[in-house]
XYZ file of C-alpha atoms in Angstrom:
639
model
C 8.757 -3.263 -8.041
C 11.088 -5.988 -8.130
C 13.577 -4.123 -5.578
C 10.151 -3.734 -3.386
C 9.642 -7.585 -3.269
C 12.148 -8.103 -0.678
C 11.755 -7.199 2.816
C 15.395 -4.731 2.978
C 14.639 -3.624 -0.483
C 11.281 -2.422 0.866
C 12.680 -0.864 3.917
C 15.729 0.715 2.382
C 14.158 1.421 -0.947
C 13.740 5.363 -0.506
C 17.187 5.924 0.496
C 18.393 4.198 -2.147
C 15.839 5.980 -4.887
C 16.551 9.104 -7.195
C 15.669 10.800 -4.064
C 18.812 9.618 -1.928
C 19.882 13.279 -1.219
C 16.700 14.453 0.310
C 16.260 10.977 2.011
C 19.932 11.122 3.724
C 19.930 14.434 4.675
C 16.871 14.593 6.644
C 17.841 11.019 8.252
C 21.423 12.771 9.239
C 19.517 15.786 10.752
C 17.181 13.202 12.640
C 20.016 11.113 13.731
C 22.017 14.168 15.197
C 18.993 15.546 16.994
C 18.565 12.176 18.756
C 22.052 11.926 19.836
C 21.607 15.634 21.514
C 18.662 14.409 23.158
C 20.251 11.224 24.423
C 23.106 13.506 26.069
C 20.191 15.261 27.024
C 18.555 12.573 28.836
C 21.891 12.566 31.457
C 21.387 16.129 31.928
C 17.889 15.655 33.008
C 18.265 12.882 35.183
C 21.176 14.719 37.112
C 19.131 17.777 37.382
C 16.556 15.758 38.842
C 18.780 14.127 41.441
C 20.252 17.822 42.331
C 16.712 18.880 42.794
C 15.626 15.638 45.094
C 19.070 16.376 46.766
C 17.923 19.690 47.506
C 14.739 18.725 49.331
C 16.749 15.954 51.467
C 19.029 18.165 52.526
C 16.505 21.189 53.143
C 17.004 20.614 56.782
C 20.523 19.171 57.455
C 23.688 20.525 57.964
C 24.835 20.844 54.375
C 22.155 23.300 53.153
C 23.378 26.391 53.743
C 22.298 29.862 54.967
C 19.389 29.816 52.132
C 18.156 25.850 51.477
C 14.950 27.984 50.271
C 17.011 29.401 47.077
C 18.834 26.311 46.791
C 15.696 24.241 46.173
C 14.063 27.214 43.785
C 17.662 27.332 41.886
C 17.920 23.254 41.306
C 14.077 23.380 40.295
C 14.437 26.096 37.886
C 17.422 24.165 36.893
C 15.950 21.023 36.240
C 13.005 22.921 34.561
C 14.878 24.643 31.903
C 16.841 21.344 31.193
C 13.529 19.407 30.988
C 11.691 22.005 28.783
C 14.950 22.482 26.500
C 14.671 18.583 26.137
C 10.963 18.958 25.341
C 11.522 21.415 22.941
C 14.468 19.307 21.013
C 11.620 16.221 20.741
C 9.459 18.523 19.424
C 11.768 19.648 16.363
C 12.897 16.330 15.953
C 9.313 15.161 15.224
C 8.877 17.878 13.004
C 11.937 16.426 11.006
C 10.889 13.093 11.204
C 7.410 13.689 10.462
C 8.784 15.429 7.085
C 11.033 12.499 6.209
C 7.851 10.228 6.820
C 5.603 12.403 4.749
C 8.248 11.893 1.966
C 9.334 8.767 2.422
C 5.476 7.910 2.130
C 4.768 9.836 -0.653
C 7.709 8.531 -2.713
C 6.340 5.061 -2.216
C 2.933 5.647 -2.835
C 4.074 7.611 -6.332
C 5.656 3.930 -6.935
C 3.032 1.702 -6.783
C 0.895 4.251 -8.512
C 3.116 4.490 -11.342
C 3.412 0.283 -11.347
C -0.304 -0.300 -10.832
C -1.144 2.390 -13.723
C 1.743 1.552 -15.970
C -0.594 0.147 -18.669
C -4.182 -0.879 -19.130
C -3.561 -4.515 -17.836
C -1.782 -4.190 -14.507
C -4.553 -3.248 -12.327
C -7.355 -5.537 -13.902
C -4.809 -8.736 -13.752
C -3.903 -7.948 -10.175
C -7.739 -8.205 -9.472
C -8.026 -11.080 -11.854
C -8.150 -14.045 -9.286
C -9.797 -14.063 -5.800
C -9.322 -17.808 -5.223
C -8.416 -18.881 -1.848
C -5.423 -20.826 -0.563
C -6.045 -21.015 3.161
C -6.566 -17.355 4.738
C -4.872 -15.830 1.447
C -6.232 -15.246 -1.988
C -3.887 -16.188 -4.852
C -3.285 -12.324 -5.679
C -3.148 -9.667 -3.100
C -6.373 -8.901 -1.421
C -7.465 -4.976 -0.462
C -4.798 -3.296 -2.476
C -6.346 0.220 -1.166
C -5.574 -0.837 2.169
C -2.072 -2.200 1.631
C -1.117 1.073 -0.530
C -2.705 3.509 2.263
C -2.530 1.981 5.760
C 0.696 0.065 5.162
C 2.560 2.638 3.403
C 1.938 4.972 6.022
C 2.471 2.774 8.970
C 5.593 1.148 7.225
C 8.078 4.127 7.087
C 6.855 5.591 10.218
C 7.671 2.596 11.951
C 10.681 2.791 10.111
C 11.958 5.956 11.252
C 10.341 5.844 14.772
C 12.373 2.274 15.263
C 15.599 3.554 13.932
C 15.524 7.106 15.908
C 14.731 4.628 19.154
C 17.481 2.291 17.978
C 20.161 4.881 17.623
C 18.855 6.741 20.583
C 19.151 3.771 22.409
C 22.879 3.238 21.632
C 23.839 6.981 22.218
C 22.041 6.804 25.401
C 23.617 4.012 26.360
C 27.159 5.400 25.874
C 26.495 8.639 27.130
C 24.523 7.057 30.539
C 27.068 4.254 30.880
C 29.659 7.274 30.857
C 27.956 9.165 33.678
C 27.913 5.963 35.766
C 31.178 5.229 35.380
C 31.931 8.735 36.458
C 29.773 8.599 39.580
C 30.856 4.855 40.693
C 32.194 4.080 43.947
C 33.624 1.095 45.920
C 31.503 -1.984 46.981
C 32.838 -3.886 49.881
C 31.731 -7.615 48.869
C 32.679 -7.127 45.342
C 36.142 -6.066 46.613
C 36.137 -8.862 48.807
C 34.799 -11.320 46.207
C 37.812 -9.869 43.958
C 40.329 -10.453 46.650
C 39.591 -13.917 47.105
C 39.745 -14.658 43.125
C 43.052 -13.211 42.931
C 44.052 -15.618 45.549
C 42.526 -18.354 43.832
C 43.909 -17.629 40.496
C 47.535 -17.175 42.128
C 48.495 -21.156 42.182
C 47.019 -21.470 38.582
C 49.081 -18.425 36.737
C 51.795 -18.481 39.056
C 52.711 -15.155 41.437
C 54.226 -13.232 38.526
C 51.016 -12.920 36.274
C 48.541 -13.262 39.200
C 50.163 -9.963 40.526
C 49.411 -8.240 37.291
C 45.686 -9.083 37.352
C 43.190 -7.364 39.902
C 39.818 -8.688 39.745
C 38.703 -6.283 42.312
C 36.275 -3.647 40.655
C 37.268 -0.741 43.207
C 36.069 2.190 42.474
C 33.992 0.810 39.298
C 31.867 -1.314 42.051
C 28.636 0.425 41.370
C 28.940 0.669 37.976
C 29.806 -2.974 37.614
C 26.549 -4.106 39.584
C 24.710 -1.796 37.212
C 25.850 -3.797 34.328
C 25.544 -6.895 35.723
C 21.821 -6.416 36.343
C 20.917 -5.182 32.769
C 23.097 -8.481 31.028
C 20.856 -10.984 33.327
C 17.755 -9.074 33.483
C 17.185 -7.806 30.372
C 18.067 -10.699 27.688
C 15.408 -12.637 29.965
C 12.540 -10.521 29.397
C 13.641 -9.618 26.378
C 13.277 -13.612 24.930
C 9.693 -13.257 26.437
C 8.817 -10.252 24.231
C 10.270 -11.667 21.189
C 7.670 -14.818 21.726
C 5.065 -12.637 22.180
C 5.780 -10.297 19.338
C 5.547 -13.520 16.978
C 2.195 -14.232 17.834
C 1.247 -10.241 17.765
C 2.683 -10.084 14.158
C 0.628 -13.219 13.021
C -2.765 -11.653 14.333
C -1.732 -8.379 13.065
C -1.532 -9.693 9.328
C -4.598 -11.709 9.940
C -6.536 -8.712 11.092
C -5.516 -6.482 8.046
C -6.361 -8.860 5.542
C -9.662 -9.720 7.314
C -10.591 -5.407 7.421
C -9.307 -5.428 3.811
C -11.960 -7.830 2.922
C -14.625 -6.255 5.161
C -13.841 -2.757 3.672
C -13.770 -3.838 0.035
C -17.315 -5.440 0.536
C -18.430 -1.910 1.892
C -16.650 0.241 -1.136
C -18.236 -2.503 -3.683
C -21.685 -2.056 -1.975
C -21.371 1.753 -1.902
C -20.510 1.938 -5.872
C -23.804 -0.413 -6.787
C -26.494 1.004 -4.263
C -29.000 1.780 -6.991
C -28.898 -1.729 -8.352
C -29.211 -3.155 -5.186
C -32.271 -1.110 -3.684
C -33.813 -2.063 -7.159
C -33.093 -5.856 -6.306
C -33.932 -4.949 -2.916
C -30.856 -6.935 -1.741
C -30.080 -5.012 1.578
C -31.093 -8.376 3.653
C -28.563 -10.420 1.877
C -25.844 -7.814 2.090
C -26.267 -7.114 5.619
C -25.852 -10.840 5.994
C -22.498 -10.677 4.061
C -21.394 -7.692 6.037
C -22.034 -9.201 9.196
C -20.108 -12.393 8.434
C -17.078 -10.440 7.038
C -17.050 -8.094 10.338
C -17.254 -11.298 12.427
C -14.486 -12.742 11.232
C -12.542 -9.459 11.893
C -14.310 -9.147 15.359
C -12.685 -12.432 16.219
C -9.148 -11.652 15.355
C -9.714 -8.246 16.634
C -10.873 -9.763 20.226
C -7.470 -12.461 20.056
C -5.370 -9.278 20.037
C -7.575 -7.371 22.913
C -6.184 -10.124 25.002
C -2.702 -10.163 23.824
C -2.349 -6.681 23.719
C -3.779 -6.269 27.607
C -1.169 -9.110 28.528
C 1.703 -7.257 26.841
C 0.206 -3.941 28.545
C 0.365 -5.996 31.890
C 4.008 -7.218 31.112
C 5.241 -3.913 30.032
C 3.904 -2.022 33.255
C 5.293 -4.591 35.518
C 8.765 -4.758 33.439
C 8.782 -0.760 33.868
C 7.983 -0.449 37.417
C 10.650 -3.061 38.544
C 13.068 -1.199 36.519
C 12.934 1.828 37.073
C 11.225 1.737 40.884
C 12.945 -1.340 42.298
C 15.756 -2.946 40.433
C 17.480 0.689 39.307
C 18.030 1.480 43.279
C 19.886 -1.927 43.500
C 23.258 -1.450 42.087
C 24.437 1.674 44.078
C 22.401 0.553 47.106
C 25.800 -1.431 48.476
C 28.080 1.824 48.035
C 25.536 3.854 49.767
C 24.850 1.639 52.615
C 28.643 1.531 52.903
C 28.935 5.221 53.175
C 30.765 5.579 49.931
C 27.914 7.295 48.517
C 25.895 10.601 49.570
C 22.382 10.402 48.871
C 23.025 12.807 45.801
C 25.148 10.925 44.282
C 23.189 7.737 44.842
C 19.849 8.864 43.555
C 21.710 10.281 40.241
C 23.485 6.669 39.941
C 19.889 5.190 40.195
C 18.435 7.644 37.706
C 20.998 6.730 35.248
C 20.773 3.460 36.042
C 16.801 3.737 35.180
C 17.924 4.970 32.158
C 20.270 2.657 31.244
C 17.688 -0.277 31.724
C 14.715 1.730 29.662
C 17.641 2.371 26.816
C 18.704 -1.420 26.928
C 15.041 -2.396 27.123
C 14.370 -0.381 23.581
C 13.667 -3.903 21.889
C 11.104 -4.831 24.408
C 9.356 -1.635 24.571
C 8.861 -1.417 20.849
C 8.414 -5.066 20.056
C 4.409 -4.729 19.212
C 5.708 -1.678 16.898
C 8.253 -3.949 15.178
C 5.625 -6.608 14.617
C 3.398 -4.239 13.085
C 6.206 -3.065 11.094
C 6.852 -6.484 9.812
C 3.092 -7.118 8.876
C 3.127 -4.231 7.205
C 6.081 -4.815 5.134
C 4.749 -8.339 4.522
C 1.666 -6.892 2.804
C 3.213 -4.299 0.491
C 6.287 -7.034 -0.559
C 3.321 -9.252 -1.547
C 1.857 -6.461 -3.414
C 5.180 -5.170 -5.337
C 5.760 -9.426 -5.910
C 2.488 -9.535 -7.806
C 2.857 -6.787 -9.621
C 6.032 -7.932 -10.822
C 4.415 -11.388 -11.484
C 1.664 -9.766 -13.844
C 4.031 -7.935 -15.732
C 4.973 -10.891 -17.370
C 1.184 -11.534 -18.165
C 1.593 -14.630 -19.998
C 3.891 -16.270 -17.846
C 1.359 -15.163 -15.322
C -1.941 -16.849 -16.672
C 0.024 -19.790 -18.151
C 0.134 -20.862 -14.363
C -3.600 -21.189 -14.457
C -4.184 -22.012 -18.368
C -3.682 -21.410 -22.069
C -2.035 -18.322 -22.576
C 0.089 -17.980 -25.591
C -0.972 -14.657 -27.757
C 1.378 -12.926 -30.209
C 0.742 -9.561 -30.398
C 2.979 -7.639 -32.849
C 3.275 -4.434 -35.044
C 3.257 -4.383 -38.972
C 4.764 -1.383 -41.172
C 2.210 -2.768 -43.889
C -0.976 -4.442 -44.549
C -4.123 -4.561 -42.843
C -4.787 -2.153 -40.010
C -6.094 -5.152 -37.839
C -5.114 -8.842 -38.360
C -6.486 -11.925 -36.576
C -5.029 -14.952 -37.569
C -5.632 -18.386 -36.243
C -7.191 -16.933 -33.229
C -8.100 -19.261 -30.468
C -9.942 -18.452 -27.129
C -10.224 -20.616 -24.168
C -11.485 -20.068 -20.446
C -9.597 -20.998 -17.162
C -7.677 -24.418 -17.072
C -4.839 -25.905 -18.961
C -7.435 -28.556 -20.582
C -10.018 -26.468 -21.815
C -10.997 -26.335 -25.557
C -10.806 -23.239 -27.578
C -14.547 -21.951 -27.068
C -14.157 -19.459 -30.193
C -12.010 -19.947 -32.896
C -10.976 -16.858 -35.771
C -9.113 -18.520 -38.394
C -8.776 -15.138 -40.331
C -9.947 -11.841 -40.093
C -7.981 -8.687 -41.599
C -9.596 -5.375 -41.310
C -8.391 -2.395 -43.660
C -8.978 1.244 -43.118
C -12.645 2.111 -43.422
C -13.763 -1.723 -43.423
C -16.456 -2.362 -40.790
C -17.605 -5.527 -39.602
C -20.872 -6.726 -37.409
C -19.552 -9.710 -35.171
C -23.048 -11.891 -35.283
C -23.844 -15.154 -32.916
C -25.928 -16.456 -30.056
C -25.330 -15.583 -26.429
C -22.387 -17.046 -24.900
C -20.619 -17.492 -28.364
C -17.779 -15.181 -27.294
C -18.508 -12.133 -28.783
C -17.254 -9.646 -26.292
C -14.318 -12.231 -25.400
C -13.240 -11.714 -28.946
C -13.103 -8.110 -28.768
C -11.450 -8.093 -25.297
C -8.690 -10.648 -26.899
C -8.054 -7.912 -29.728
C -7.919 -5.040 -26.975
C -5.237 -7.347 -25.245
C -7.350 -7.966 -21.695
C -8.746 -11.348 -22.316
C -6.038 -13.489 -20.955
C -6.652 -17.472 -22.020
C -6.127 -18.488 -25.591
C -3.642 -18.283 -28.691
C -3.025 -16.821 -31.936
C -1.755 -13.462 -33.584
C -3.016 -10.281 -33.139
C -1.322 -7.768 -35.371
C -1.564 -3.674 -35.434
C -0.233 -1.342 -38.027
C 2.464 0.424 -37.259
C 1.128 3.590 -34.978
C -2.570 2.417 -35.217
C -4.543 3.434 -32.292
C -7.491 1.337 -30.892
C -10.258 2.387 -28.864
C -12.423 -0.421 -27.076
C -15.975 0.904 -26.161
C -17.270 -1.682 -23.604
C -20.697 -2.385 -22.133
C -20.396 -0.494 -19.098
C -18.805 2.871 -19.919
C -15.965 4.019 -17.474
C -17.073 7.319 -15.849
C -14.649 7.883 -13.060
C -15.675 10.256 -9.984
C -13.709 13.381 -9.396
C -13.233 14.498 -12.984
C -14.518 17.425 -14.624
C -16.892 16.625 -17.484
C -14.404 17.962 -19.755
C -11.974 15.327 -18.416
C -14.781 13.038 -18.705
C -14.815 13.898 -22.494
C -11.079 13.557 -23.233
C -10.814 10.720 -21.005
C -8.533 8.614 -21.403
C -6.426 11.896 -22.507
C -5.637 14.621 -20.100
C -7.811 17.170 -20.614
C -5.174 20.169 -21.242
C -4.720 17.732 -24.398
C -7.722 19.027 -26.068
C -9.498 22.721 -26.120
C -12.447 23.720 -24.599
C -13.902 23.975 -28.187
C -12.901 20.787 -29.392
C -14.559 19.290 -26.294
C -18.316 21.311 -26.598
C -18.217 20.446 -30.062
C -18.028 16.575 -29.501
C -20.376 16.868 -27.080
C -23.105 19.099 -29.159
C -22.554 16.337 -31.995
C -23.512 13.583 -30.041
C -26.482 15.379 -28.794
C -24.935 16.458 -24.783
C -25.180 19.845 -25.737
C -27.037 20.813 -22.725
C -24.109 20.487 -20.800
C -21.650 22.545 -22.452
C -21.935 25.336 -19.792
C -20.843 22.801 -17.310
C -16.968 21.413 -18.874
C -15.198 22.756 -15.692
C -17.667 21.264 -12.852
C -16.730 18.081 -10.858
C -20.435 18.028 -10.022
C -23.768 18.448 -11.543
C -26.767 19.703 -9.026
C -24.283 18.015 -6.367
C -24.057 14.678 -7.889
C -20.975 12.845 -9.702
C -21.645 12.757 -13.099
C -21.954 8.881 -13.028
C -24.976 9.316 -11.031
C -26.441 12.299 -13.218
C -25.943 10.539 -16.897
C -28.613 8.229 -18.129
C -26.980 4.754 -19.495
C -27.821 6.180 -23.187
C -26.198 9.533 -22.023
C -23.259 7.705 -20.793
C -22.796 6.019 -24.210
C -23.275 9.367 -25.962
C -20.420 10.378 -23.821
C -18.598 7.496 -25.081
C -18.996 8.389 -28.704
C -17.669 12.144 -27.920
C -14.605 10.398 -26.529
C -14.204 8.414 -30.040
C -14.423 11.778 -31.772
C -12.035 13.414 -29.680
C -9.433 10.111 -29.713
C -10.052 9.518 -33.757
C -8.642 5.630 -33.478
C -7.837 3.605 -36.465
C -9.352 0.816 -35.064
C -12.728 0.943 -33.090
C -13.801 -1.714 -30.709
C -17.688 -1.542 -30.158
C -19.038 -4.102 -27.656
C -22.850 -3.219 -27.441
C -21.990 0.284 -27.093
C -25.506 1.510 -28.408
C -27.322 -1.178 -26.096
C -29.002 1.716 -23.811
C -30.137 3.810 -26.977
C -32.933 3.496 -28.770
C -33.421 2.802 -32.409
C -33.210 6.148 -33.733
C -30.290 6.872 -31.570
C -28.500 3.834 -32.712
C -28.558 4.710 -36.191
C -27.587 8.181 -35.379
C -24.583 6.687 -33.564
C -23.259 4.671 -36.495
C -24.022 7.996 -38.962
C -21.927 10.255 -36.779
C -19.554 7.453 -36.897
C -19.563 6.989 -40.514
C -19.450 10.776 -41.187
C -16.999 11.812 -38.858
C -14.646 9.095 -38.921
C -14.603 7.368 -42.317
C -11.198 5.728 -42.464
C -11.837 3.938 -39.453
C -11.896 0.178 -39.215
C -14.588 -1.153 -36.823
C -15.281 -4.248 -35.398
C -18.479 -4.331 -33.521
C -20.932 -6.237 -31.055
C -24.368 -4.843 -31.190
C -27.132 -5.399 -29.128
C -29.843 -7.437 -31.128
C -29.500 -9.161 -34.451
C -30.498 -6.139 -36.612
C -27.493 -4.237 -38.876
C -27.882 -0.567 -38.528
C -28.802 0.925 -41.812
C -28.941 4.831 -42.816
C -32.398 6.428 -43.685
C -31.566 5.392 -47.155
C -30.998 1.543 -46.328
C -27.673 1.607 -46.684
C -26.126 -0.458 -43.943
C -23.550 0.674 -41.802
C -21.394 -2.189 -41.651
C -20.119 -4.118 -45.111
C -19.230 -7.433 -43.964
C -20.260 -10.013 -40.560
C -18.019 -11.950 -38.871
C -20.610 -14.865 -38.214
C -19.976 -16.985 -35.205
C -21.463 -20.536 -35.606
C -20.340 -23.906 -33.646
C -17.199 -22.006 -32.024
C -15.838 -20.850 -35.258
C -16.040 -17.318 -36.565
C -16.252 -16.652 -40.919
C -16.153 -13.469 -42.242
C -19.173 -13.142 -44.547
C -20.651 -10.466 -46.866
C -23.800 -8.479 -45.539
C -26.478 -10.545 -46.848
C -28.484 -8.781 -50.028
C -31.489 -9.422 -48.791
C -30.734 -7.401 -45.675
C -30.148 -4.381 -47.590
C -33.545 -4.850 -49.823
C -35.480 -5.244 -46.523
C -34.126 -1.984 -44.861
C -34.503 -0.270 -47.894
C -38.376 -1.328 -48.260
C -38.827 -0.264 -44.609
């Protein structure tokens, strides 16, 4: 990602990657075809001149005995050359599109691997939505950046590279053809002779005799070059200024479009909650506000795009229809050029102006390319920032956790753990001086609402950012966090949801079916390979309690050494919650459990034996380990 966080590093990343052979081979083919097409543009210009000349001479003395045949032959040659060039353009498009597809696939793969390299990076990228001016501290609309910007980036790069190479080669071929057909221009020869005479007193007769400033046969070619040298840079400067405004508006529109799209995505993921709360009016106002901001920028872009279109149209008209005919006109009027060569020279001059004007014509594309590259380099730089997680969160608060592994001792140890909220001056809202869990230890975290119970589990799992202290896991110990809201992704089969986060092929169908049956979801066993159930995603099929049973099935397959339960039975009734814990005690007797429960009652089996052996009691911001009160056991036994 570090290489992708700079403009040029991003631009050339694919060509410097492990797939560089593929990249450069396709690039070489595209450039070779572009070179051939540039030469073909000269052939097309000359064939066009031959066709126009045959029409102009149809009734002339030089028409020959069969002027109609001459016209048809010229038209046929013109059509054949044009179709040949068109076929070459289509073939080049296929190869360049293949290069574009593979380059984009490589880039998307890099961002996908980087963002999902571990459990934290995607979370950290979405951790801060605070705005600084028109930007957020962390990248907005990450999906838009990876999708649209990556596609437009390499499409723009390849298109611009083809255009630049085509312009360079075409300028070479076209100017060579212009020089070949150049004829003397009388007034240039006159001015050259006068300049020669003026130089004689300064340089002396001997040296002045060796210098001839009269262009002679190169007169019309010199006029073409002079016109291009004066006309094109002036217009290019104007286009450059317009391009800077286009780039700024493109970036602004992408940001606002990303915010609008993200709001729609979030809304569609909570339609049930919105319907229950009848929040459609509030949501409609949010959507309208975000789109109004987008529309405001779009309106500015429309004005500028219309002006750029007018500018390009006028420029192209002057270049191809008026100015292109001026350089060869003096030689034609002096009788040094026939009509055919006059038309050919004018067509070639128009081609030369068009090639040199490449930068002007692609200025909007360059502005868009820079905008897309800027969005992607921002994302790459943000990924690099969050990889150094403690340094990243230290920018906005206290982040001094020590996470380590140990070859012996408890399976999980918390020492002098302190949790903070964001801010460098915030006091610790929860302190756990010491908590050691051994295999089979089961501890219930108890405390008032808002005291930090869930935050403690997140800190143990490594996803709470602010705080200090030491978290130690035994070597090889596997940790599983079952949160309040089970993660049930779409586009996965039921088996994949049971084995999640493992891949489905890592577990047999029998093991997955057994786990489902064990937790009370055996009625779905026949749907193991189905992505949908009665046309719906599984997320919308399973109830809250069934989703928590699904998580229990995952726990049975994962067989963790440390299990963190964050109100993992909140959607279950009392009997189902007891069954949940009985299954854990029976199937995973050696798993250490640290749990936040829904309610204050500690689960117990039908004989009154409590599932948890100790309580981490949080009072006044301090968590202390206490044995389970004997009165609880007696009361449960009596019940």
